[in-house]
Every structure is written in structure tokens, then in C-alpha cells.
Short mmCIF file of C-alpha atoms and ligand atoms in Angstrom, two decimals:
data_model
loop_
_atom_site.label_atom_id
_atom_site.label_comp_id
_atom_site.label_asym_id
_atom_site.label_seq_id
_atom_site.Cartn_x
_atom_site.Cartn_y
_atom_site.Cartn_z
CA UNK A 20 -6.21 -14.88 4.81
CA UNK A 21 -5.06 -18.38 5.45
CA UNK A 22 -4.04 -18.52 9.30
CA UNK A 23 -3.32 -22.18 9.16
CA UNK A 24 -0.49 -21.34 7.62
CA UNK A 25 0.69 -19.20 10.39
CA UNK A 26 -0.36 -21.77 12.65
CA UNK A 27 2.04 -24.44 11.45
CA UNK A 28 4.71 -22.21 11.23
CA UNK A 29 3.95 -21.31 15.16
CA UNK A 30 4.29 -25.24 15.98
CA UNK A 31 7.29 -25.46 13.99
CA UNK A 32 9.00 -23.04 16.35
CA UNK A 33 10.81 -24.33 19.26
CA UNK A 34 9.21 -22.46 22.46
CA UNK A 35 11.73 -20.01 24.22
CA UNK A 36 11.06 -18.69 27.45
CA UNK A 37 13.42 -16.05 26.93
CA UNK A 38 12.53 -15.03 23.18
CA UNK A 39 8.91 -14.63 23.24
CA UNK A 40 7.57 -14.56 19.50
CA UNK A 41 7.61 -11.36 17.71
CA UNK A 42 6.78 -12.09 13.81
CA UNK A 43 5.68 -10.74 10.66
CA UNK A 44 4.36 -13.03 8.36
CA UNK A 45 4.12 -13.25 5.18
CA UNK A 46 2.30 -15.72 2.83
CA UNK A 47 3.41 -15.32 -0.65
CA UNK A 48 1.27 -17.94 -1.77
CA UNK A 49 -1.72 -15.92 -1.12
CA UNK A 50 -0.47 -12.89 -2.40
CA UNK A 51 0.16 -14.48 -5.74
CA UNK A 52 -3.57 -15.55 -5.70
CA UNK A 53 -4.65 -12.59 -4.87
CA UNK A 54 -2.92 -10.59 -7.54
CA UNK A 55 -4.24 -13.29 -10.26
CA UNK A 56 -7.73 -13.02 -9.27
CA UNK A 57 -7.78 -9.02 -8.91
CA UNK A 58 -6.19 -9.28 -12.48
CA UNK A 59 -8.23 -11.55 -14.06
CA UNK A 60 -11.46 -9.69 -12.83
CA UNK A 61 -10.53 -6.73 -14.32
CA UNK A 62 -11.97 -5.27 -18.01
CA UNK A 63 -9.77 -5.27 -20.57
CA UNK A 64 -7.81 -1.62 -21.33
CA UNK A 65 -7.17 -2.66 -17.72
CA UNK A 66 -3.58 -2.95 -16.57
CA UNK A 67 -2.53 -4.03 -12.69
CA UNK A 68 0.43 -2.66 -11.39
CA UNK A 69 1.85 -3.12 -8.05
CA UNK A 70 2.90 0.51 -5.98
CA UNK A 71 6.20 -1.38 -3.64
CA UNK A 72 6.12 1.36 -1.13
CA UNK A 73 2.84 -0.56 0.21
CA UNK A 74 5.98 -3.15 1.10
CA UNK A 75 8.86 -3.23 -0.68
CA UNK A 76 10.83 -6.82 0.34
CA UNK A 77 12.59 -8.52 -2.06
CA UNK A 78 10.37 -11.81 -1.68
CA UNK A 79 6.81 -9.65 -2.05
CA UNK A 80 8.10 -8.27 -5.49
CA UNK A 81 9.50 -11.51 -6.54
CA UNK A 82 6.15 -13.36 -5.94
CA UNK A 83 4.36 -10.31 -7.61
CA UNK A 84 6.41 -10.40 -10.92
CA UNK A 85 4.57 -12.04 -13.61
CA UNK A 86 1.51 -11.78 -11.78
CA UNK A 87 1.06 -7.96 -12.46
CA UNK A 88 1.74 -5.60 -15.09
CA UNK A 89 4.21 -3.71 -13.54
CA UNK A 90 5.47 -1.78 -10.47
CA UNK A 91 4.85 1.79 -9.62
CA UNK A 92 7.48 3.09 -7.53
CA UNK A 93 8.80 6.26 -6.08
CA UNK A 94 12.32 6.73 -5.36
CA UNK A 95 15.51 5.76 -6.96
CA UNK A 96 15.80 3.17 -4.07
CA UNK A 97 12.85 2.23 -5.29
CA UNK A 98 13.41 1.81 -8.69
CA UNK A 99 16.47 -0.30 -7.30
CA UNK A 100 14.50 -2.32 -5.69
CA UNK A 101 12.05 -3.59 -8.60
CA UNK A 102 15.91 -3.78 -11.07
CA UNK A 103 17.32 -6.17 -8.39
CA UNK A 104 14.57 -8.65 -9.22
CA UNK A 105 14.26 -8.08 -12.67
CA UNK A 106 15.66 -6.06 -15.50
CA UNK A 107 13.05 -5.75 -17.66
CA UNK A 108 9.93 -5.33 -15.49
CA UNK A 109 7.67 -2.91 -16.34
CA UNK A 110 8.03 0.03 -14.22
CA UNK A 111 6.31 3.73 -13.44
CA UNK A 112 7.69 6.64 -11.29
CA UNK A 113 5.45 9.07 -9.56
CA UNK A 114 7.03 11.60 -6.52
CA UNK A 115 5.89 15.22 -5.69
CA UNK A 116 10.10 15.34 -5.01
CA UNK A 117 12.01 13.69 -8.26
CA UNK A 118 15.72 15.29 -7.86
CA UNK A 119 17.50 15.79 -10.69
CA UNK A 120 19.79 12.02 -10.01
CA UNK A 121 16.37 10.56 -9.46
CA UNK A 122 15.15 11.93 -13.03
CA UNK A 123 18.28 10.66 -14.70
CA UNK A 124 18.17 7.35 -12.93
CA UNK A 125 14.67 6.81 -14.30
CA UNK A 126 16.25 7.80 -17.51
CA UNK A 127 19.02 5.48 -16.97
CA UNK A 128 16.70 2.37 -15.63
CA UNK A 129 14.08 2.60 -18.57
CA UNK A 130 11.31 3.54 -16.86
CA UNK A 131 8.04 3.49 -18.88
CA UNK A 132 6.47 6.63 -17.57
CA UNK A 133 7.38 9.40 -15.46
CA UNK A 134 4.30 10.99 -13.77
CA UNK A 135 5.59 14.66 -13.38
CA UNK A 136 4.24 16.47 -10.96
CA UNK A 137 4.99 20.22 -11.55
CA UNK A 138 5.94 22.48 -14.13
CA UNK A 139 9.43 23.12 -12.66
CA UNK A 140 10.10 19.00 -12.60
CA UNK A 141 8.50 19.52 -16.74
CA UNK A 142 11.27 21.65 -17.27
CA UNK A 143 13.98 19.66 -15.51
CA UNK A 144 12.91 16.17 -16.65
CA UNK A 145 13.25 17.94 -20.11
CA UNK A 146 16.22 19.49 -19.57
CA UNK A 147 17.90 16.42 -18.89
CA UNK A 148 16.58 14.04 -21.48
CA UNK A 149 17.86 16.42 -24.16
CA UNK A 150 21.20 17.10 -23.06
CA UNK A 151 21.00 12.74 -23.29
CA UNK A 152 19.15 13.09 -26.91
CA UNK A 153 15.90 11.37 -25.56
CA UNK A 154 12.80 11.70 -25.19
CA UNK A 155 11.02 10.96 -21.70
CA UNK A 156 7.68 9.35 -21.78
CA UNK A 157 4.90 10.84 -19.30
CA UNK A 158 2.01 11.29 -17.59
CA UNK A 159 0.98 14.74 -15.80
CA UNK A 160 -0.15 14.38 -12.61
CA UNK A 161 -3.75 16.39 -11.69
CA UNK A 162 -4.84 17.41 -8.96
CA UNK A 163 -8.82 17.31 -9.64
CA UNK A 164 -10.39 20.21 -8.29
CA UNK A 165 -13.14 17.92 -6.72
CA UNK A 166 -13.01 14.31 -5.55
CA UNK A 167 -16.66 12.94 -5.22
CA UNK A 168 -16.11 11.16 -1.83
CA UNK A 169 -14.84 11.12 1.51
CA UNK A 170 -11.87 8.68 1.97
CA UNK A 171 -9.13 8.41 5.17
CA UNK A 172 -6.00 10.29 3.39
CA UNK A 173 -7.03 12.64 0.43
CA UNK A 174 -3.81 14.09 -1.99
CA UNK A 175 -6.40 15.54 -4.29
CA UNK A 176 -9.21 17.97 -4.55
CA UNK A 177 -8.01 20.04 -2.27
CA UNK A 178 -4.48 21.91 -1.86
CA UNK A 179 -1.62 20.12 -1.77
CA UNK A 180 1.76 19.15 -2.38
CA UNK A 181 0.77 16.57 -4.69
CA UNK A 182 0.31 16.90 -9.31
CA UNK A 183 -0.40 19.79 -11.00
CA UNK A 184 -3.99 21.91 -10.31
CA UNK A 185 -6.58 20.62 -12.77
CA UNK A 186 -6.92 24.68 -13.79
CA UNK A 187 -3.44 24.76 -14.76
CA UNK A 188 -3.00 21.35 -17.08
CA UNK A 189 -4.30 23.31 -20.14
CA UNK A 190 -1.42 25.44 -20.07
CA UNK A 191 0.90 22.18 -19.28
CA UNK A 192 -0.63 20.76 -22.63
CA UNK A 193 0.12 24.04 -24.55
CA UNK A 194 3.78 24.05 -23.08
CA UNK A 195 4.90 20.38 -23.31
CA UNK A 196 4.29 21.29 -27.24
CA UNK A 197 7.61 23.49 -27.11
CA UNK A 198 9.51 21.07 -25.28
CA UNK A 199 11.52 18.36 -27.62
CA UNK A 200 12.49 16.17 -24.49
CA UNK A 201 8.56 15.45 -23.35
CA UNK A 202 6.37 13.13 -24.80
CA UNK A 203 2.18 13.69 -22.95
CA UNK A 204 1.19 10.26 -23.41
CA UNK A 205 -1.67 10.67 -20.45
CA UNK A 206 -2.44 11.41 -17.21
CA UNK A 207 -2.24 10.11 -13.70
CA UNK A 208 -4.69 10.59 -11.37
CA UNK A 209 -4.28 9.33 -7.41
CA UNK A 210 -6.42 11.60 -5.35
CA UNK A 211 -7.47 9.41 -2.42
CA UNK A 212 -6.26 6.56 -0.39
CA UNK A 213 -8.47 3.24 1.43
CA UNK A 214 -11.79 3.97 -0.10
CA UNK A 215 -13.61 1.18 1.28
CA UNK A 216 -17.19 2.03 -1.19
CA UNK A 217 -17.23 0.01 -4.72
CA UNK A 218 -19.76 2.37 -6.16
CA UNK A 219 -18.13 5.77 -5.33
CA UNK A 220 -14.90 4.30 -6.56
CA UNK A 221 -16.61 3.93 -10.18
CA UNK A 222 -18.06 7.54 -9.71
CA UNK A 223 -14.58 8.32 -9.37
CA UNK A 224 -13.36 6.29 -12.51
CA UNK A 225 -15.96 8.08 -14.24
CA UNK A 226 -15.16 11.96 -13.25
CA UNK A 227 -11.39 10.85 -14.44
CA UNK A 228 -13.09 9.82 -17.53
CA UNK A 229 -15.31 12.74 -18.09
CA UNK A 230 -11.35 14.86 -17.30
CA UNK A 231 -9.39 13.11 -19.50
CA UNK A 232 -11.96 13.11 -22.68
CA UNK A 233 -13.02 17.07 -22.20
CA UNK A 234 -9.08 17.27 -22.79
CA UNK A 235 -8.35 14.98 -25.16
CA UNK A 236 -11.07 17.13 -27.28
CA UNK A 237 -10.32 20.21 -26.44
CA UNK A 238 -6.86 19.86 -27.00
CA UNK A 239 -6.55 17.69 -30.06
CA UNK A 240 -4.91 15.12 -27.94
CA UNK A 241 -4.48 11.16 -27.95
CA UNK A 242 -3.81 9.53 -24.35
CA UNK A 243 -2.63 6.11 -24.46
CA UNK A 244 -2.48 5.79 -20.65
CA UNK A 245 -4.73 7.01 -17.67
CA UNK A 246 -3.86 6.33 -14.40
CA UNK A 247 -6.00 6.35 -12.19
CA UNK A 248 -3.73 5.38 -8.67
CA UNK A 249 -4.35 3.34 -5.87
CA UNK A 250 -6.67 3.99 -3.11
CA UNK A 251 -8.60 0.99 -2.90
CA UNK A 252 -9.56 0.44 0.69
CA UNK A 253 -8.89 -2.40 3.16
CA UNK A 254 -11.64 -2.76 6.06
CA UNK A 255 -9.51 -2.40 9.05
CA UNK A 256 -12.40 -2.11 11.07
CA UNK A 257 -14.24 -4.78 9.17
CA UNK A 258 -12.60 -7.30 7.80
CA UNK A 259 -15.42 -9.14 6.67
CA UNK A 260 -16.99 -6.17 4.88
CA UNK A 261 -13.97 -5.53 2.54
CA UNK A 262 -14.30 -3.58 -0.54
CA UNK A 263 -16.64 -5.00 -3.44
CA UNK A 264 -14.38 -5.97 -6.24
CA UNK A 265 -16.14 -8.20 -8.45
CA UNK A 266 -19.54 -5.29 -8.48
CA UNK A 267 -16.63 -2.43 -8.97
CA UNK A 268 -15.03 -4.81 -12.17
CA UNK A 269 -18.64 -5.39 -12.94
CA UNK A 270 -19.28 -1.31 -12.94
CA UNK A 271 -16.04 -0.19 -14.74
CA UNK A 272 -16.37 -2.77 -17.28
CA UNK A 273 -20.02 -1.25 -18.17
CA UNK A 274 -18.78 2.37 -18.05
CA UNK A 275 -15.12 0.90 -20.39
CA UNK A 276 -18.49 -0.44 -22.96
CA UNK A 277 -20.34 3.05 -22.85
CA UNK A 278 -17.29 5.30 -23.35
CA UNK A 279 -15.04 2.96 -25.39
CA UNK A 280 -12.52 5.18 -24.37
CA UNK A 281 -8.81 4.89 -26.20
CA UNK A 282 -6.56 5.27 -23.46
CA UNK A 283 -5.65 2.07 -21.05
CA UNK A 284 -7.09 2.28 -17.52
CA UNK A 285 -3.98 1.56 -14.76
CA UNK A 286 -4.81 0.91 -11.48
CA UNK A 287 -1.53 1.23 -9.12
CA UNK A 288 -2.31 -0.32 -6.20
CA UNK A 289 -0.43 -0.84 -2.73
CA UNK A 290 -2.79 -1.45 0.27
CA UNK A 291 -5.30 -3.76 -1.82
CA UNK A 292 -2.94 -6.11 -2.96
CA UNK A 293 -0.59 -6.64 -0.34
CA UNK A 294 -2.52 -5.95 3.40
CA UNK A 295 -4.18 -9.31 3.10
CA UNK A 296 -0.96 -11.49 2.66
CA UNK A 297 0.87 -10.27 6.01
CA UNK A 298 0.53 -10.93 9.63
CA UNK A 299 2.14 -9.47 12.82
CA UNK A 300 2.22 -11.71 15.22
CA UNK A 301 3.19 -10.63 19.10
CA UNK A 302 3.46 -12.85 22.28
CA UNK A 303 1.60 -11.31 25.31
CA UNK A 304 4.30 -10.86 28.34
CA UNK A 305 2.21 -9.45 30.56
CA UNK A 306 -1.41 -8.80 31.86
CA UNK A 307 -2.06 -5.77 34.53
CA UNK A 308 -4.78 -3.87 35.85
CA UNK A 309 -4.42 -0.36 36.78
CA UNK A 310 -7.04 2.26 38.00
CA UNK A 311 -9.69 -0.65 36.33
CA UNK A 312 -8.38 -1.06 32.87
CA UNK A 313 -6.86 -4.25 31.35
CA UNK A 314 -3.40 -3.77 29.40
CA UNK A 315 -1.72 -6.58 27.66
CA UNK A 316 2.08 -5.76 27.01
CA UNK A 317 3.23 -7.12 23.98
CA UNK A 318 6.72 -8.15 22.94
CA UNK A 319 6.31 -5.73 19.75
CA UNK A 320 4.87 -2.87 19.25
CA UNK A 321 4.34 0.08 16.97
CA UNK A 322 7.91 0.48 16.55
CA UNK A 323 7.38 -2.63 14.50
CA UNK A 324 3.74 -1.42 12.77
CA UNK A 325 2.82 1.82 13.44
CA UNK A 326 -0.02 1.77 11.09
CA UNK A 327 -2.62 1.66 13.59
CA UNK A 328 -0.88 4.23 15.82
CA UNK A 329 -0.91 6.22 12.66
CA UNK A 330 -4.28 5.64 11.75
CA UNK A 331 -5.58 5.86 15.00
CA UNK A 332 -7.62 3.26 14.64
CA UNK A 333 -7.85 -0.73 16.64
CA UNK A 334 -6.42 -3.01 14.57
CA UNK A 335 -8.00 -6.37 14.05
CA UNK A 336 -6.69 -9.75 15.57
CA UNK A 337 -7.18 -12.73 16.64
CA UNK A 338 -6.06 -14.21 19.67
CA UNK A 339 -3.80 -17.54 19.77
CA UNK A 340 -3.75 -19.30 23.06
CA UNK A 341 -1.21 -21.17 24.33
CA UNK A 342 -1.55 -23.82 27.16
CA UNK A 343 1.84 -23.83 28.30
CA UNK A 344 3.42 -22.42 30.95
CA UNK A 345 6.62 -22.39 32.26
CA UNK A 346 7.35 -20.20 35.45
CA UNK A 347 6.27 -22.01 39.05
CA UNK A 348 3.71 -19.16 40.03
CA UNK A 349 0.26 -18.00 38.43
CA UNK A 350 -0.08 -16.79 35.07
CA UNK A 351 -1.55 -12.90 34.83
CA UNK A 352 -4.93 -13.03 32.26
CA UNK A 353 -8.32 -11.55 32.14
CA UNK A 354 -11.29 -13.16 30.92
CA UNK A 355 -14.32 -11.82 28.85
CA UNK A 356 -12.69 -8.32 29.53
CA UNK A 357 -11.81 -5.40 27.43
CA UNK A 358 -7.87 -4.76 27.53
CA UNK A 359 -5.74 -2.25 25.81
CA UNK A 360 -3.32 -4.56 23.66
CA UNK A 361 0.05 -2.14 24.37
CA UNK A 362 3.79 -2.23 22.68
CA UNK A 363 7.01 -3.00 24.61
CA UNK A 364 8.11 0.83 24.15
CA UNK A 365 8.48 3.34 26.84
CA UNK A 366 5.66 5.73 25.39
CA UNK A 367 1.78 5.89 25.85
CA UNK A 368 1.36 6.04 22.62
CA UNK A 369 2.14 2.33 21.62
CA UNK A 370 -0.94 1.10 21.19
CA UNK A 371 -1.94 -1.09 19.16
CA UNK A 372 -5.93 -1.41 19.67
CA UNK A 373 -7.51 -0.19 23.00
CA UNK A 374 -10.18 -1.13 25.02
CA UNK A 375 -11.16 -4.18 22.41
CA UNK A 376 -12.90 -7.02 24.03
CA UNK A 377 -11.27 -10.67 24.77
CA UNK A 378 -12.69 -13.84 25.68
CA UNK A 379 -9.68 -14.82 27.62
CA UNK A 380 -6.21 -12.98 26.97
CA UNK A 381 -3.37 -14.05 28.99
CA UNK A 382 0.75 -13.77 29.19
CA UNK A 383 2.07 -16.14 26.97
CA UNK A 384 -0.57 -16.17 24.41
CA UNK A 385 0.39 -14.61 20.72
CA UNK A 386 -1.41 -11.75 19.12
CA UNK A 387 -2.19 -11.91 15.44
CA UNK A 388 -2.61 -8.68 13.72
CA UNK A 389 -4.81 -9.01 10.59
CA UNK A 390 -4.09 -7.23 7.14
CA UNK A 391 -0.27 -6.12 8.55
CA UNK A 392 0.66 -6.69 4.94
CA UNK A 393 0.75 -3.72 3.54
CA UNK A 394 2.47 -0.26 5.19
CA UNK A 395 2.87 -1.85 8.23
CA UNK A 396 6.99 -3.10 8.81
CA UNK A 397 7.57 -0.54 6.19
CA UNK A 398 6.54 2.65 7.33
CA UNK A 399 7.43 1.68 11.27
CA UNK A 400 10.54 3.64 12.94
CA UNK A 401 11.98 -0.03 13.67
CA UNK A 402 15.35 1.32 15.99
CA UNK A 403 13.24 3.38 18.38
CA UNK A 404 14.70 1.97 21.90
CA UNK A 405 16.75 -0.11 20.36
CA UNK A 406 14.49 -3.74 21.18
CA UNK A 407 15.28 -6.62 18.62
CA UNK A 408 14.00 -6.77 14.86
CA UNK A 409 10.83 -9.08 14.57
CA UNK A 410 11.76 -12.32 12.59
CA UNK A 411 10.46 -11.90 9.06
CA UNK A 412 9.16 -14.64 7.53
CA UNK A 413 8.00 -15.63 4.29
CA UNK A 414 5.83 -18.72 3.58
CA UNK A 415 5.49 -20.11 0.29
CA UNK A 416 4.40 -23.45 -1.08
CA UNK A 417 6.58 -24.09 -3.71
C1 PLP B 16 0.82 5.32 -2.31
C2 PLP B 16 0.44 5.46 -3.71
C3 PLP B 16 -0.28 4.45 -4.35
C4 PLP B 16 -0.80 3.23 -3.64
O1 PLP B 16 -1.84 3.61 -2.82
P1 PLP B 16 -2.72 2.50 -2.05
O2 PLP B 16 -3.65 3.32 -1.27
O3 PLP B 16 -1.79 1.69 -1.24
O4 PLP B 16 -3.39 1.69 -3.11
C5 PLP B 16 -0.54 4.60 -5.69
N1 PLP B 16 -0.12 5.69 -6.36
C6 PLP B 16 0.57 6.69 -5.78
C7 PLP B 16 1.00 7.85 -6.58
C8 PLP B 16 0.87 6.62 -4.43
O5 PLP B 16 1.53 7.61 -3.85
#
């Protein structure tokens, strides 16, 4: 997080009584730092690849290329998306809901791997690579039957919409044998999402492990790839106490030695990468008290990042103050208070942290929403009363 950066860009601004700043920021600097350390740390048989629908702009993928392995996408659009910026990159293509365009399109685009998801998109996906005379390159997506941890979103180890039952792959392995347009070349595994605990992310490395070897044996099969998803966690509530990296490199790279396994490890991930490089930054329009709580309205709101309104959870910011004021009457503020920091939109539920407590919080100072990189502009329902866009910006340094 480099907030100077935001700060000068703040100054830069000419002040504008009626357009109070509403921003997302993003530093692509930082992001390209971040993706070359995470990369370098990890063991080799280790690939980095980016998932876009963590945030899918044109300038976060640009910065991102070269410093990655590749993108893992899920949609056509997507796959758009990563072809606009370069035709060669290195792309996967996961989706419990690949249509039959979608399948071809991968086809079409030369994606890598296909992570298939059900028998039904096994028998379409080969299907339509042989009426084309190819040969589509994937991984099956499991569904473990047990995840080892608890973790805020969970697609696996329990029922749902996502992969393939881990009771059922055996028969998967036995029937991609009769199909001429598959090739197995692995297995992707992303049961969990923000898993904010180094070691029972390696106790989850391992149990894929231990999956993908009884198989390989059992089977008389040779993975090249396992990939193990995303799911790394960002400490919303923490920022200081953010995931261990360097201790869970430090782990896998021990358990890589022990198991010399001889498949390559991916790691696909969205929220780890990308949270870090992105700010949301509001201006405070007004301060009220009502029935003895505090709200700040914000020019903003979850309309522009809903992830903490989907999370539930207080998001963490910081608190720019600024000493000027325009209007010829008192300026509304509350000091050492707790204050519910609220959107612009005509709903109770735009909140974006409540009851958090301020040293001093008062119209006209800007909000600064840490870790807004990553599923936060993306995922929001941005037309929703119909205010105007935030500006998006994107800092660089070269
Ligand atoms: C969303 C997603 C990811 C990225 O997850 P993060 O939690 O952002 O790391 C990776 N793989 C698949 C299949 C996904 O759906």
C-alpha cells in the first residue's frame, strides 16, 4: 500500500464544491511489485497465474502481463478481455456454466486448459473439438469431499454447483479414455476462497497432493498440471495481520522436496494479487446524529463497492482531512466518536463500515477504503439510482 501516491494525486485535483471526490485508485506500480515478489517466492513446479474476474480493467491486465504466468478466466468476455492485450498470453478457463459458443471460443482463442466441470460439459467440450479435428487440453475439476478448514466462501467439500464429486472422478478417468476429443492432463482444485491461515493453506496443498497421487497410481496416470485455485485471503479486518506468504512458500517448497511430485503446482489467484493495489476513495458530504448514532454520508457508496455490503463486514480506511471549507456557516463533524460511514443511495443497506471509531470525521474530508483492489468496482451494481461513475484512475510510474 503506498498512500502517498494517492495523496499526490488528491493535491493534483482542483477542489470542486460541487463534485465532491468519488475515486478508485489504482496503483499499477505496486501491483507489478507485488506480482514479482509473490512469483519469485514461490518453489519451482510453481506457476502464478492471475484469475481477471478479481478485476478485469484493461490497465490491471496490462501491468500483470509478463509479470505472471498466465490468466485464468471465466467467460468468453473474459477470454476477450486477456486477447485484447495480448495474443499469445497464456490463458486457462474454468466455469460451472461453459455454453457450447463459450467452449468453441476457447477452442477458437487457444486456450491452454479447459477445467471442465461436469460430465455433460466432458461430452460437449468433446463433441465439439472433434467435429473441429482437435483435441482439447484439460483439467477436471473436483470437488474434494473434505476441505480441512474453515474459510469465508467454500465451493468445495460440500454440495455444490461447482467440479465434479471427488467419488465420481474415477469413472471420469475411465470415460475420458473413450473420448478422442479429451486430453486429462490434471486436475483443478479451488475449494475455498480468503483463507487468511498460511499453515492450513499447506495442509490443503498437501490433501490435493495426497488426491492427485492416490490417482495418478491407481489409474496409471501422468498429470502435468494441478491446480490448486485461488483462495488466498486478504485481512479485511486486519490489515496488518495479512496472510504469511514467505512461511507458506517456505512450507510448500518443503512438502514440493518430500513428494517430488511430477505435475506443476498453479496457483490462480484473484483477491491476493490485486486487493492491495486499489483504493476507493469517498468525500464525506455530510455528518448527522439521529436517535445518538453518528452517520457520515458519503458521495459513493456500495453501488460503487459492494464488497463489504456483501461480506458484511467494516471495511478498513483511513481518514484524509481536509482544512478547507467553503460554505459561510459551520461545518457538521464528530470527534473521537463512532459513526456509521453510509453510501449516497436511498437504501439502509449502504453501508460501508458501521459503528467504527474516528478521531475526528467531518463533511468535506475523503474516505480511503483499503484493499478495494480486488472484487470491489467489479462486482458492484454501478447504475443503481442512476448517481455518476467514480473517476477511475490508474497511477503508474513509468
Ligand atoms: C474466483 C476464482 C479464483 C480466484 O479466487 P481468489 O479467492 O480471488 O484468489 C480462482 N479460481 C477459480 C476457479 C475461481 O472461481
Amino acid at each position: 500500500m503506498n498512500l502517498q501516491r494517492l495523496r499526490n494525486y488528491l493535491e493534483g485535483r482542483t477542489e470542486s464544491r460541487t463534485q465532491p471526490v468519488c475515486a478508485y485508485l489504482y496503483d499499477l506500480a505496486h501491483l507489478r511489485e507485488r506480482a514479482d515478489r509473490l512469483r519469485q517466492s514461490l518453489p519451482s513446479r510453481c506457476k502464478l497465474f492471475y484469475a481477471i474476474k478479481a478485476n478485469s480493467d484493461e490497465p490491471i491486465l496490462k501491468a500483470l502481463l509478463n509479470h505472471i504466468d498466465g490468466f485464468e478466466v471465466a467467460s468468453l468476455g473474459e477470454i476477450r478481455h486477456v486477447r485484447a492485450i495480448d495474443d499469445s498470453a497464456t490463458i486457462v478457463f474454468g466455469g460451472p456454466g461453459k455454453s457450447d459458443a463459450e467452449l468453441e471460443g476457447a477452442l477458437d482463442e487457444r486456450i491452454m486448459l479447459i477445467h471442465v466441470e461436469s460430465e455433460h460439459q466432458l461430452r460437449r467440450l468433446d463433441w465439439i473439438a472433434r467435429c473441429r479435428n482437435q483435441v482439447a487440453d484439460i483439467l477436471l475439476r473436483v470437488n474434494p469431499a473434505s476441505v480441512p478448514q474453515q474459510a469465508t466462501l467454500r465451493m468445495g467439500g460440500q454440495a455444490t454447483q461447482f467440479g465434479i464429486e471427488e467419488t465420481q472422478i474415477p469413472a471420469m478417468f475411465e470415460f475420458i479414455r473413450t473420448l478422442p476429443g479429451i486430453r486429462l492432463k490434471g486436475l483443478h482444485i479451488h475449494a475455498i476462497s480468503n483463507n487468511l491461515d498460511a499453515q492450513t493453506h499447506l495442509a490443503l496443498m498437501e490433501h490435493y497432493f495426497n488426491l492427485a497421487e492416490a490417482w495418478q497410481r491407481g489409474y496409471g496416470l501422468e498429470f502435468d498440471w494441478l491446480n490448486v485455485g485461488g483462495g488466498i485471503g486478504v485481512n479485511y479486518a486486519n490489515p496488518n495481520a495479512a496472510f504469511d506468504w514467505d512461511s507458506f512458500c517456505k512450507g510448500l517448497s518443503m512438502l514440493i522436496a518430500r513428494r517430488r511430485p511430477g505435475f506443476q503446482i498453479v496457483f490462480e489467484c484473484g483477491r491476493f494479487l490485486a486487493a492491495d493495489c486499489g483504493y476507493y476513495v469517498a468525500e464525506v458530504t455530510d455528518v448527522k446524529t439521529t436517535y445518538g448514532k453518528h452517520f457520515a454520508i458519503l458521495r459513493g457508496g456500495s453501488h460503487h463497492f459492494r464488497l463489504p455490503v456483501s461480506w458484511q463486514h467494516n471495511h478498513p480506511f483511513v481518514v484524509l482531512a481536509r482544512d478547507s471549507w467553503c460554505y459561510p456557516f459551520s461545518r457538521p463533524g464528530v470527534h473521537d466518536a463512532q459513526v456509521t460511514l453510509c453510501g449516497e443511495l436511498c437504501t439502509p443497506k449502504d453501508i460501508l463500515a458501521r459503528d467504527v471509531t474516528v478521531e475526528r470525521l467531518r463533511a468535506g474530508d475523503r474516505v480511503v477504503f483499503l484493499l478495494a483492489g480486488a472484487y470491489g468496482w467489479h462486482i458492484s451494481h454501478h447504475d443503481f439510482l442512476s448517481h455518476p461513475h467514480p473517476e477511475r484512475v490508474f497511477l503508474d510510474n513509468c
